PDB file of C-alpha atoms in Angstrom:
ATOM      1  CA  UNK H 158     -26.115 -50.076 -31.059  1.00 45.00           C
ATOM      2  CA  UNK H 159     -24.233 -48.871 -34.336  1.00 50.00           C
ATOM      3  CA  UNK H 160     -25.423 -45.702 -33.647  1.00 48.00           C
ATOM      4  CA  UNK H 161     -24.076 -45.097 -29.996  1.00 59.00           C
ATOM      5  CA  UNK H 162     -21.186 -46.807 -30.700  1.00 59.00           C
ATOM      6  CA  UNK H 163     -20.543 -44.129 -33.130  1.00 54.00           C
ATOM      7  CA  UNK H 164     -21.491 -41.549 -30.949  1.00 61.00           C
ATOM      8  CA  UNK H 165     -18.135 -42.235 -28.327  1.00 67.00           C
ATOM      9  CA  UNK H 166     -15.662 -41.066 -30.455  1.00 69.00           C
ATOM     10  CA  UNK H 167     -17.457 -37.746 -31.091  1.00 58.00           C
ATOM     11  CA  UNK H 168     -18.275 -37.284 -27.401  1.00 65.00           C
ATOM     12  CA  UNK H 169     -14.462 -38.193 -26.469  1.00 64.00           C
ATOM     13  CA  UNK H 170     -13.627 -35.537 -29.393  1.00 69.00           C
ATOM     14  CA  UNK H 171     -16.053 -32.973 -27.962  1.00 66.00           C
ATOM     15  CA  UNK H 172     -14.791 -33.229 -24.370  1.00 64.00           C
ATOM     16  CA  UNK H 173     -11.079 -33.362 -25.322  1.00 68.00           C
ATOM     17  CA  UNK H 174     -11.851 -30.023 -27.360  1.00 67.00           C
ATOM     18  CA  UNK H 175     -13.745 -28.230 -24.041  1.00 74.00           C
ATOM     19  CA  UNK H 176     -10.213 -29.365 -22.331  1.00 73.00           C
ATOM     20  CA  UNK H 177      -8.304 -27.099 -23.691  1.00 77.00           C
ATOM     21  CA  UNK H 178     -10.051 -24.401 -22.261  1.00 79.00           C
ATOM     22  CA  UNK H 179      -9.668 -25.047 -18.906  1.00 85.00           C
ATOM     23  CA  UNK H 180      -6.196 -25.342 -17.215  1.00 85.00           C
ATOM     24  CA  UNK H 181      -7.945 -28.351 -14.726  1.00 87.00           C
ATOM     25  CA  UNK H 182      -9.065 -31.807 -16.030  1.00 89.00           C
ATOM     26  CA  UNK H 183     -13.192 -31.519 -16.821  1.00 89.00           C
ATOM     27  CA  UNK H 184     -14.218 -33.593 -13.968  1.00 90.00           C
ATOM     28  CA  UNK H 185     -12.090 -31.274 -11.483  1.00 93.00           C
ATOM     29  CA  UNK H 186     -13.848 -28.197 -13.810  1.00 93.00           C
ATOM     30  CA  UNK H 187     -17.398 -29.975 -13.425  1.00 94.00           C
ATOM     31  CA  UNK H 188     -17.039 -30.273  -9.532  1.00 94.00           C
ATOM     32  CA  UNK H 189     -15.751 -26.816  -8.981  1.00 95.00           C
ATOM     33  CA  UNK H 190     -18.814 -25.301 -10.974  1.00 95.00           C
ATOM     34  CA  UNK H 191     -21.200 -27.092  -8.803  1.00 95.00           C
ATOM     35  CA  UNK H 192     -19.500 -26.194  -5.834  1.00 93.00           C
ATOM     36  CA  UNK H 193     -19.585 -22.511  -6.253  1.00 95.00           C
ATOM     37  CA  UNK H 194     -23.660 -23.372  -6.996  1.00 95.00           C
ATOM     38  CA  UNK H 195     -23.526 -24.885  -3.567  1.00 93.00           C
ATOM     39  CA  UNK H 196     -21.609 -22.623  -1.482  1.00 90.00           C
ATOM     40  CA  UNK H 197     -23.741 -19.168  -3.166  1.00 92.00           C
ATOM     41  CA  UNK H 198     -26.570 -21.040  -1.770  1.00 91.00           C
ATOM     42  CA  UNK H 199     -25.477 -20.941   1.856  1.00 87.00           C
ATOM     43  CA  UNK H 200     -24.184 -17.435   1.481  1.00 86.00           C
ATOM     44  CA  UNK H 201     -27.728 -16.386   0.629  1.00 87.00           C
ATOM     45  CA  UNK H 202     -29.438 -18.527   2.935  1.00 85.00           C
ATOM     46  CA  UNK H 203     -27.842 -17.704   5.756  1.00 79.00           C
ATOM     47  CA  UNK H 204     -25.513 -14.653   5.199  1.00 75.00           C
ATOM     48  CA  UNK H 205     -22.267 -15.995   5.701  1.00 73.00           C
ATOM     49  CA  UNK H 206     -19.846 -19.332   5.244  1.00 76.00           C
ATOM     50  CA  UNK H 207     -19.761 -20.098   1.193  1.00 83.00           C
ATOM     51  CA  UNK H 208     -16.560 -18.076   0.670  1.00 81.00           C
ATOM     52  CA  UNK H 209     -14.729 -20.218   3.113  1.00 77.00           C
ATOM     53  CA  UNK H 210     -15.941 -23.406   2.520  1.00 80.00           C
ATOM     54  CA  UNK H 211     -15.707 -22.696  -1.470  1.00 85.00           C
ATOM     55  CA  UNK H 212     -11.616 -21.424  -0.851  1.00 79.00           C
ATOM     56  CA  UNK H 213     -11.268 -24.691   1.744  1.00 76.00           C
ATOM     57  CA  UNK H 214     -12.474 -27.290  -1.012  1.00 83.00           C
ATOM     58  CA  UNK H 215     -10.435 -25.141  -4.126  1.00 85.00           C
ATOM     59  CA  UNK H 216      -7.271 -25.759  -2.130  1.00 78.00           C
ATOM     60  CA  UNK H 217      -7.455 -29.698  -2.674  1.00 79.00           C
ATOM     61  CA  UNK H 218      -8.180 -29.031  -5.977  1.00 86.00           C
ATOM     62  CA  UNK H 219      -5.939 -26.344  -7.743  1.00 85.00           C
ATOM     63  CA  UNK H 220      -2.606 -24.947  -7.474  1.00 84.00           C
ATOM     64  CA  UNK H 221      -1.863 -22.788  -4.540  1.00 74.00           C
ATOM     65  CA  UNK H 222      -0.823 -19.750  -7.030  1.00 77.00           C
ATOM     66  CA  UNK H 223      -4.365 -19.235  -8.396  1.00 83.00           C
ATOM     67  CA  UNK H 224      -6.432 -20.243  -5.424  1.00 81.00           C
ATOM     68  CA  UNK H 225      -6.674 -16.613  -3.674  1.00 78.00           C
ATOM     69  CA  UNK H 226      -6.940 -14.243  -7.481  1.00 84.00           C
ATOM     70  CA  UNK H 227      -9.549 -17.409  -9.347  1.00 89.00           C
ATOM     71  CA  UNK H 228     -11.461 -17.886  -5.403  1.00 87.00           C
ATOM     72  CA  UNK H 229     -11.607 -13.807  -5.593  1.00 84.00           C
ATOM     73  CA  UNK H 230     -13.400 -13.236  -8.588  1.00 89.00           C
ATOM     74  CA  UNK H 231     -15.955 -15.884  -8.530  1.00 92.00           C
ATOM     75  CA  UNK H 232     -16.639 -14.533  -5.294  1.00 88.00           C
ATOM     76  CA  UNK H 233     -16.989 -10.783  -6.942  1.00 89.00           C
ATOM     77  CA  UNK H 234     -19.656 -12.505  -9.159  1.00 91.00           C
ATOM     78  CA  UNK H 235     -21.506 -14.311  -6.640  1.00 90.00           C
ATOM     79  CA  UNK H 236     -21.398 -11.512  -4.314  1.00 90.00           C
ATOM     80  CA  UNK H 237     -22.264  -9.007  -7.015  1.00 93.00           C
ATOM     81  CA  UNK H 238     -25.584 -10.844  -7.816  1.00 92.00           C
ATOM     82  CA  UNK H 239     -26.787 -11.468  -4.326  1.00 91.00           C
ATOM     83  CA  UNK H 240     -25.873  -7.198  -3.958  1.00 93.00           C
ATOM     84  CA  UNK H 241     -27.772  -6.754  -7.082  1.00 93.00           C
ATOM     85  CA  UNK H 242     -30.813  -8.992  -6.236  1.00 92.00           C
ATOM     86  CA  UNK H 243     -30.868  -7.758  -2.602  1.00 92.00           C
ATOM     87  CA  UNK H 244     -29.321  -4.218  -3.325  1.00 91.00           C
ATOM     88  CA  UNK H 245     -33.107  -2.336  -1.899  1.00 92.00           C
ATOM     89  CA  UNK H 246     -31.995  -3.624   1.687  1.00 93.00           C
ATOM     90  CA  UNK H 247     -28.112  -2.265   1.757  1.00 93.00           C
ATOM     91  CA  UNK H 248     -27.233   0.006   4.172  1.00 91.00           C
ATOM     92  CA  UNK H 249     -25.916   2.935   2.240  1.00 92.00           C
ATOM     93  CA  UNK H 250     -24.442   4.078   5.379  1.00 89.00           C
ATOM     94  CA  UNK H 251     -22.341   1.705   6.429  1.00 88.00           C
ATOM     95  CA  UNK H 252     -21.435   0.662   3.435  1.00 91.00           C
ATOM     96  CA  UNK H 253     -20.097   4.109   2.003  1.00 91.00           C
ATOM     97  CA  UNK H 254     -18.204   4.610   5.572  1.00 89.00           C
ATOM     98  CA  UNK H 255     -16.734   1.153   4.605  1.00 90.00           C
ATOM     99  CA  UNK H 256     -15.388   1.631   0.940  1.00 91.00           C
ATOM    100  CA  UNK H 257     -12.431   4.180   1.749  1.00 91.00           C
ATOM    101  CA  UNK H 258     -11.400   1.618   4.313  1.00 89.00           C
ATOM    102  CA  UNK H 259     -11.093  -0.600   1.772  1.00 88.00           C
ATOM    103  CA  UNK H 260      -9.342   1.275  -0.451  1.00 87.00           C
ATOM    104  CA  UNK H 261      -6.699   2.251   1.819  1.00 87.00           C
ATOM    105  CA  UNK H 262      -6.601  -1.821   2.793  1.00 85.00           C
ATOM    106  CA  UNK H 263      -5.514  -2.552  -1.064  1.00 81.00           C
ATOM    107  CA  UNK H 264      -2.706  -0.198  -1.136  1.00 80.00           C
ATOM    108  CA  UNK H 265      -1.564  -1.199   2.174  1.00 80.00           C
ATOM    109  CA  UNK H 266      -1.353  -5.089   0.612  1.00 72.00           C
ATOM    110  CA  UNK H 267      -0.286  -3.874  -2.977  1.00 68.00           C
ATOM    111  CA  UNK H 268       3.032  -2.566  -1.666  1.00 70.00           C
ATOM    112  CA  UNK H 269       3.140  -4.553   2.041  1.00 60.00           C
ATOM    113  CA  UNK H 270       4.275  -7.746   2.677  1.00 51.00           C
ATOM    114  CA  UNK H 271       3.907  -8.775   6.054  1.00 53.00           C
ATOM    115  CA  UNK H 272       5.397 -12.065   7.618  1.00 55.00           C
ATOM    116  CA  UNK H 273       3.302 -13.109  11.028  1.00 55.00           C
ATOM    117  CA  UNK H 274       4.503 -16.985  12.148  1.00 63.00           C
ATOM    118  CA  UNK H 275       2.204 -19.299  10.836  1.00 61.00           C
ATOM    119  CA  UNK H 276      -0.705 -19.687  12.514  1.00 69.00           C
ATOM    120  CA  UNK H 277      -1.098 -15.997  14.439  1.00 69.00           C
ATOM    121  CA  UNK H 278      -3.231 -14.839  11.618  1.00 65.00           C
ATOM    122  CA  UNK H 279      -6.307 -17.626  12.063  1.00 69.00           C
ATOM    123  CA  UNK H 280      -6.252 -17.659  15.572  1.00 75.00           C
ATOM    124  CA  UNK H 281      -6.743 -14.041  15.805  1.00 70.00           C
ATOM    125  CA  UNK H 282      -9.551 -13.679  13.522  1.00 68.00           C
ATOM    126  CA  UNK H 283     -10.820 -16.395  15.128  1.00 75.00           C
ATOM    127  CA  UNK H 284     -10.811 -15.146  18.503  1.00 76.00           C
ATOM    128  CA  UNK H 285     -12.484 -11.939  17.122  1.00 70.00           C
ATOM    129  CA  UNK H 286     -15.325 -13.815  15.486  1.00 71.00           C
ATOM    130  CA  UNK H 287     -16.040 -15.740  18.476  1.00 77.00           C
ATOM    131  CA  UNK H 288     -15.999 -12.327  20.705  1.00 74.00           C
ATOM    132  CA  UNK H 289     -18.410 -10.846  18.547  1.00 67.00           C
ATOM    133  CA  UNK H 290     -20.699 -13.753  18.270  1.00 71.00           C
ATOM    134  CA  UNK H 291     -20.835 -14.402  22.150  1.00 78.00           C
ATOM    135  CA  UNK H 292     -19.294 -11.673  23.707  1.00 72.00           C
ATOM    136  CA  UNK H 293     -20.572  -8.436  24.743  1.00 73.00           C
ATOM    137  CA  UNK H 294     -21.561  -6.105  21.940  1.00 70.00           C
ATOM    138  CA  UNK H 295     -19.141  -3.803  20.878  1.00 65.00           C
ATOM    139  CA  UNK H 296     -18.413  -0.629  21.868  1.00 69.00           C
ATOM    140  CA  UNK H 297     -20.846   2.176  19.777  1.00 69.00           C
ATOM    141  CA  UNK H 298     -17.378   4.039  18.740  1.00 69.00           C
ATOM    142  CA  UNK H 299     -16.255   0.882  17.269  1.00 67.00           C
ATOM    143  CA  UNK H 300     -19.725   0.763  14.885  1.00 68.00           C
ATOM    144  CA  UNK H 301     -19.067   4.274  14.181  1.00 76.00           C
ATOM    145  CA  UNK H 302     -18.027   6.009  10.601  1.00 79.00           C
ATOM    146  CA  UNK H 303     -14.380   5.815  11.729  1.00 84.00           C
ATOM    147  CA  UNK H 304     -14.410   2.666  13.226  1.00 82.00           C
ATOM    148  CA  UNK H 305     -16.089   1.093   9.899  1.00 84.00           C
ATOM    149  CA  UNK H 306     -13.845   2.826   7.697  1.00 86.00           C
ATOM    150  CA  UNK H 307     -11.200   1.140  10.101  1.00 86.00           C
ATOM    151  CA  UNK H 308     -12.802  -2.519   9.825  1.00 83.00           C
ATOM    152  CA  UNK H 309     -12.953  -2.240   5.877  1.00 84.00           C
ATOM    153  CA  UNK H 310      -9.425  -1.128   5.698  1.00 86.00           C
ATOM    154  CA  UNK H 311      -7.659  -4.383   7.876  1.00 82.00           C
ATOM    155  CA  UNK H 312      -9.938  -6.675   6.583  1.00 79.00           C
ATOM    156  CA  UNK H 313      -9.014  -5.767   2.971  1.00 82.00           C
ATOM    157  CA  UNK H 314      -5.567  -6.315   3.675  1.00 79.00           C
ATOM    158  CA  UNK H 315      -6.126  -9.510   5.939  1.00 74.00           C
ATOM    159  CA  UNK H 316      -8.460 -10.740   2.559  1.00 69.00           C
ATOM    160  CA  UNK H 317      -5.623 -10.458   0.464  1.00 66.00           C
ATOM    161  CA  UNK H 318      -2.976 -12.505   2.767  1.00 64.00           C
ATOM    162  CA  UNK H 319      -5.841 -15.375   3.569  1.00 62.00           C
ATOM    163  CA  UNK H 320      -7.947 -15.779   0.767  1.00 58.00           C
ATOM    164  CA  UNK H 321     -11.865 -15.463   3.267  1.00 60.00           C
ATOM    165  CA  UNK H 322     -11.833 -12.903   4.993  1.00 68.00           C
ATOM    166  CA  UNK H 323     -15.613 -13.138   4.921  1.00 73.00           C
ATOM    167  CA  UNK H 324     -16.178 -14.431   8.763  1.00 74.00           C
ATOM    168  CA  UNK H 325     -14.498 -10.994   9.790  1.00 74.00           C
ATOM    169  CA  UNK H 326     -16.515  -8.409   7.727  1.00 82.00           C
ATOM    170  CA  UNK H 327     -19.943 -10.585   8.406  1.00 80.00           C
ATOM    171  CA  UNK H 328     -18.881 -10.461  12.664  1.00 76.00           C
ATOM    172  CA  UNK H 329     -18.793  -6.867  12.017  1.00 77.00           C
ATOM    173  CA  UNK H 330     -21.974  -6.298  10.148  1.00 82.00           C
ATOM    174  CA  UNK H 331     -23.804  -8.423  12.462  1.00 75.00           C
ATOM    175  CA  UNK H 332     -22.756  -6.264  15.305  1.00 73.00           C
ATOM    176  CA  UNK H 333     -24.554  -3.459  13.559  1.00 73.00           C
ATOM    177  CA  UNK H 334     -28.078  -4.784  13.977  1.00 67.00           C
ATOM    178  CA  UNK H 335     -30.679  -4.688  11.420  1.00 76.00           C
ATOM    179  CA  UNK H 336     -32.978  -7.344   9.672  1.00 84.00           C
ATOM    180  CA  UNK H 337     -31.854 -11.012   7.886  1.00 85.00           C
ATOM    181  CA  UNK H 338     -31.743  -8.753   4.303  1.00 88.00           C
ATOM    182  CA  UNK H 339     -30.453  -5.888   5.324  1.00 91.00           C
ATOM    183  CA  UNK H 340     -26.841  -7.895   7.292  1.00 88.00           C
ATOM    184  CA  UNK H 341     -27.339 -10.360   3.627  1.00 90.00           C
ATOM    185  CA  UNK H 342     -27.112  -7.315   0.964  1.00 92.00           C
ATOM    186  CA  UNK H 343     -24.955  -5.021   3.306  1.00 91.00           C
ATOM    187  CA  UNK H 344     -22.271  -8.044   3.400  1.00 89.00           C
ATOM    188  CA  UNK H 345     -22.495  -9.178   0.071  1.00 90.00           C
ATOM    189  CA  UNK H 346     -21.920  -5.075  -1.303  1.00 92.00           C
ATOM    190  CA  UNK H 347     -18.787  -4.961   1.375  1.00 90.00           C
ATOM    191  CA  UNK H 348     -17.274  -8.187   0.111  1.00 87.00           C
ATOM    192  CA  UNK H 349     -18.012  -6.720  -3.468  1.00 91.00           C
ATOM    193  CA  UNK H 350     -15.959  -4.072  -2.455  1.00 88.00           C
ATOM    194  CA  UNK H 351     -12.823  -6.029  -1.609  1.00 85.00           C
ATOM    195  CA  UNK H 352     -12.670  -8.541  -4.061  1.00 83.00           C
ATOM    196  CA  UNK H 353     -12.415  -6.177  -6.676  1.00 85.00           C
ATOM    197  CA  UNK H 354      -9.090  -4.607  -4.783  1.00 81.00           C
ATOM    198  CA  UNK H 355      -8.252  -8.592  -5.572  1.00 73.00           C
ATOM    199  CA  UNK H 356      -8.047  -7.916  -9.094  1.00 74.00           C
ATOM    200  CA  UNK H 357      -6.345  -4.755  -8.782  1.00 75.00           C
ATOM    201  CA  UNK H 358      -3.906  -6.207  -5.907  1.00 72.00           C
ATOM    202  CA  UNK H 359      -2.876  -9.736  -8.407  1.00 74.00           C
ATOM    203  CA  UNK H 360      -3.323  -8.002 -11.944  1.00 72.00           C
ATOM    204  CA  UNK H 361      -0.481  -5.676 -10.989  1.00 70.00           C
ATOM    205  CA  UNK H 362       1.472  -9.051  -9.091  1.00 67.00           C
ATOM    206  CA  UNK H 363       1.579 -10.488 -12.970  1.00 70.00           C
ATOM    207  CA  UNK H 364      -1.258 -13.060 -12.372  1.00 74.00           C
ATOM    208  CA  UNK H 365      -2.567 -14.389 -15.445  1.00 76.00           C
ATOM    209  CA  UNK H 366      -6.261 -13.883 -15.525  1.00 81.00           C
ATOM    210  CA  UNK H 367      -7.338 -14.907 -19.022  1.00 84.00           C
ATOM    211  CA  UNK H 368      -5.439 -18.301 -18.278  1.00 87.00           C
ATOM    212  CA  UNK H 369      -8.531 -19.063 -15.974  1.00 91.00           C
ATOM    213  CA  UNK H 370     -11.297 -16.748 -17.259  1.00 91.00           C
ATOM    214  CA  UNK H 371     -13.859 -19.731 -18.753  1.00 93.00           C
ATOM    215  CA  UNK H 372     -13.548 -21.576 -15.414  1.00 94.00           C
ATOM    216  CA  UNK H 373     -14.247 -18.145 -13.614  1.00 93.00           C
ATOM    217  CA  UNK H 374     -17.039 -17.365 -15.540  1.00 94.00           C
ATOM    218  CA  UNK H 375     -18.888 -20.797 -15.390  1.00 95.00           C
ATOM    219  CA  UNK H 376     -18.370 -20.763 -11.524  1.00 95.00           C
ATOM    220  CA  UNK H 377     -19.929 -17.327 -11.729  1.00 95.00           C
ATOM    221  CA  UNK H 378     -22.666 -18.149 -13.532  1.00 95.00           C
ATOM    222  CA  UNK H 379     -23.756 -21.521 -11.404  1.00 95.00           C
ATOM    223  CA  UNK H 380     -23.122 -19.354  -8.020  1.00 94.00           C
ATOM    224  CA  UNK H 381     -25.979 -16.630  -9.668  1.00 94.00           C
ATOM    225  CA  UNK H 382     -28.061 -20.001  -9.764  1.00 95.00           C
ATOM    226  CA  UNK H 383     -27.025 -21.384  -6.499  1.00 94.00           C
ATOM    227  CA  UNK H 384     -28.029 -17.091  -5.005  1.00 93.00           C
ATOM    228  CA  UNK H 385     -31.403 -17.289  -6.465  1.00 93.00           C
ATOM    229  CA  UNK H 386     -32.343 -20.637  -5.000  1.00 93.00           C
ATOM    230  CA  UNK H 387     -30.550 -19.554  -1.206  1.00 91.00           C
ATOM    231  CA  UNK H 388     -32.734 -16.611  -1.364  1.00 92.00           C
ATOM    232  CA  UNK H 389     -35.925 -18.326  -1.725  1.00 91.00           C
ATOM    233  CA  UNK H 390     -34.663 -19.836   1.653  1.00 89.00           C
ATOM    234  CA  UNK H 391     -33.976 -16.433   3.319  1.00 88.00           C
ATOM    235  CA  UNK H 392     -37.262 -15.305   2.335  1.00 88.00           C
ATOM    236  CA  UNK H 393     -38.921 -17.639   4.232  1.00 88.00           C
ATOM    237  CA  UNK H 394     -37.045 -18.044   7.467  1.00 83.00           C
ATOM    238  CA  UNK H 395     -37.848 -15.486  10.203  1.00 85.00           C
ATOM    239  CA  UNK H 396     -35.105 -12.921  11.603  1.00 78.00           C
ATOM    240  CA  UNK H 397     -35.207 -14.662  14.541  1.00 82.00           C
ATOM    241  CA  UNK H 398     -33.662 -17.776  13.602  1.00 84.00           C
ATOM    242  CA  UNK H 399     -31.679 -16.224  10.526  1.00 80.00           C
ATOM    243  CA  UNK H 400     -29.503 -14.880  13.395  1.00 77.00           C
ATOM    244  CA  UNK H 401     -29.023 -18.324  15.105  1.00 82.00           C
ATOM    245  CA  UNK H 402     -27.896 -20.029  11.792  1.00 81.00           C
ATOM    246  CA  UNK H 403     -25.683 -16.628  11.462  1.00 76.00           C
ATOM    247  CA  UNK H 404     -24.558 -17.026  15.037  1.00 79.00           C
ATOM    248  CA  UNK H 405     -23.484 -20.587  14.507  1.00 83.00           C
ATOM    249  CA  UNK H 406     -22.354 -20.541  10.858  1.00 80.00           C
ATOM    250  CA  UNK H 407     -19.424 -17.756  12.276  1.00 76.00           C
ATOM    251  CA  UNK H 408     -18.847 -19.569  15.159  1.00 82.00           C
ATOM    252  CA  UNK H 409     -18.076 -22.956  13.235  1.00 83.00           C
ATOM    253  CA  UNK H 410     -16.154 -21.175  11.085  1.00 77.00           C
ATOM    254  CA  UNK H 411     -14.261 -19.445  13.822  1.00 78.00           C
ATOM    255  CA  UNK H 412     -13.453 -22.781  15.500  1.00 85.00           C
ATOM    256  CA  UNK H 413     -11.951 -23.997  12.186  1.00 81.00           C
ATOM    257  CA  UNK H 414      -9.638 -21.347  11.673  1.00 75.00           C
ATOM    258  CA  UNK H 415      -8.718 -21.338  15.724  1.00 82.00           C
ATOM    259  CA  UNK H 416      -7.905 -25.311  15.185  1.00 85.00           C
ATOM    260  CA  UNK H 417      -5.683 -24.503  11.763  1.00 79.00           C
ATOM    261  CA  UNK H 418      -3.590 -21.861  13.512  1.00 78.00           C
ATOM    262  CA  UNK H 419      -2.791 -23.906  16.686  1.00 85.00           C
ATOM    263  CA  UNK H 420      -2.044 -26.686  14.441  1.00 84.00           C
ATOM    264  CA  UNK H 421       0.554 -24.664  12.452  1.00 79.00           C
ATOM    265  CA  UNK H 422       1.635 -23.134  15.556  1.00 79.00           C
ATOM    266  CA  UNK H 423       2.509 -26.405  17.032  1.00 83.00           C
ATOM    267  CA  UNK H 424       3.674 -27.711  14.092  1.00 80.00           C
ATOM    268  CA  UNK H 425       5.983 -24.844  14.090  1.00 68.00           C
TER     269      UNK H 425
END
């Protein structure tokens, strides 16, 4: 009993010292770093829907300033090591008639500011997504080199007005075709792709970085973990129902965003 009484004040001392490195209280910190464990799971397990619901829980949780830049780069991490543990399946094809669409998408949102009424954004993309995921299939011009340098250049700017723009880029990959690890890597190397115009796009806004780097980087790490473990998953599940769970993840996520835009449009 001596013994673990003792032991309290150097545990209190320990965690007030790991407190100063984060600019959240530890059990906020704790909970954030198993959600991004959680939500790199889905994402690997069935291609789509940890971005969103990792941004959706980080906006109880931390203040709105930091939410898109911090929920960017943990993203870039978890995406970069399901594109690097996945990176034989990416299609080089798409993906390289995708990248100057980004980069034209993060100059457009470096220097643009764009107000739409509140609301017009969601229900939009969410319209889209459902189209794609039920509609007919889109038109092979639209799939084309121009039309995917076109899709990588709005949804780069739309990703750095909402925060996810993941539901947009993954309807347009699925529309492509292809097997469970090829739409997985081929995602995950597009999403790559704009989140680093996220550091680019806030660095030169004045955002503070370093201020949040050790939270970053232990989110990181646990959604590497969380990757590993969701692949396991895809590895096992056939293509055939790996594109129902797609199917449905987008169209949940769809209706989400379609009932917070007509909510801020009536509210409005």
């Amino acid at each position: 009993m001596p013994a673990n009484s003792a032991d309290i004040p150097y545990l209190a001392s320990l965690l007030d010292g790991l407190a100063q490195y984060f600019p959240l209280s530890l059990p906020i910190v704790f909970a954030l770093i198993l959600l991004a464990a959680a939500t790199s799971a889905l994402s690997a397990a069935v291609g789509v829907g940890g971005g969103t619901l990792l941004i959706m829980i980080m906006a109880q949780l931390m203040p709105a300033a930091a939410l898109i830049p911090v929920h960017g780069m943990v993203q870039l991490g978890s995406n970069g090591g399901r594109m690097a543990m996945t990176w034989r399946h990416i299609d080089m094809r798409r993906l390289l008639a995708f990248l100057p669409g980004v980069a034209l998408g993060a100059l457009v949102a470096a220097w643009v500011l764009i107000r739409l009424p509140e609301g017009v954004l969601e229900l939009s993309i969410a319209l889209f997504v459902l189209f794609t995921c039920w509609g007919p299939p889109l038109p092979k011009r639209a799939l084309s080199r121009t039309g995917t340098l076109i899709a990588g250049a709005i949804t780069t700017f739309l990703s750095s007005l909402i925060g996810a723009s993941g539901p947009l880029v993954a309807s347009f990959i699925k529309q492509g075709g292809g097997e469970r690890h090829t739409k997985v890597a081929t995602f995950a190397a597009c999403m790559v792709a704009q989140h680093l115009t996220k550091a680019f796009i806030f660095g030169m806004a004045g955002f503070l970085f370093h201020e949040w780097l050790p939270l970053i980087v232990l989110m990181i790490g646990a959604g590497l973990i969380g990757t590993r473990l969701g692949l396991r998953f895809l590895d096992r599940v056939s293509n055939r129902h790996f594109d129902g769970l797609f199917k449905w993840a987008l169209s949940l996520l769809a209706l989400r965003l379609a009932w917070l835009g007509s909510v801020s449009l009536i509210s409005h």
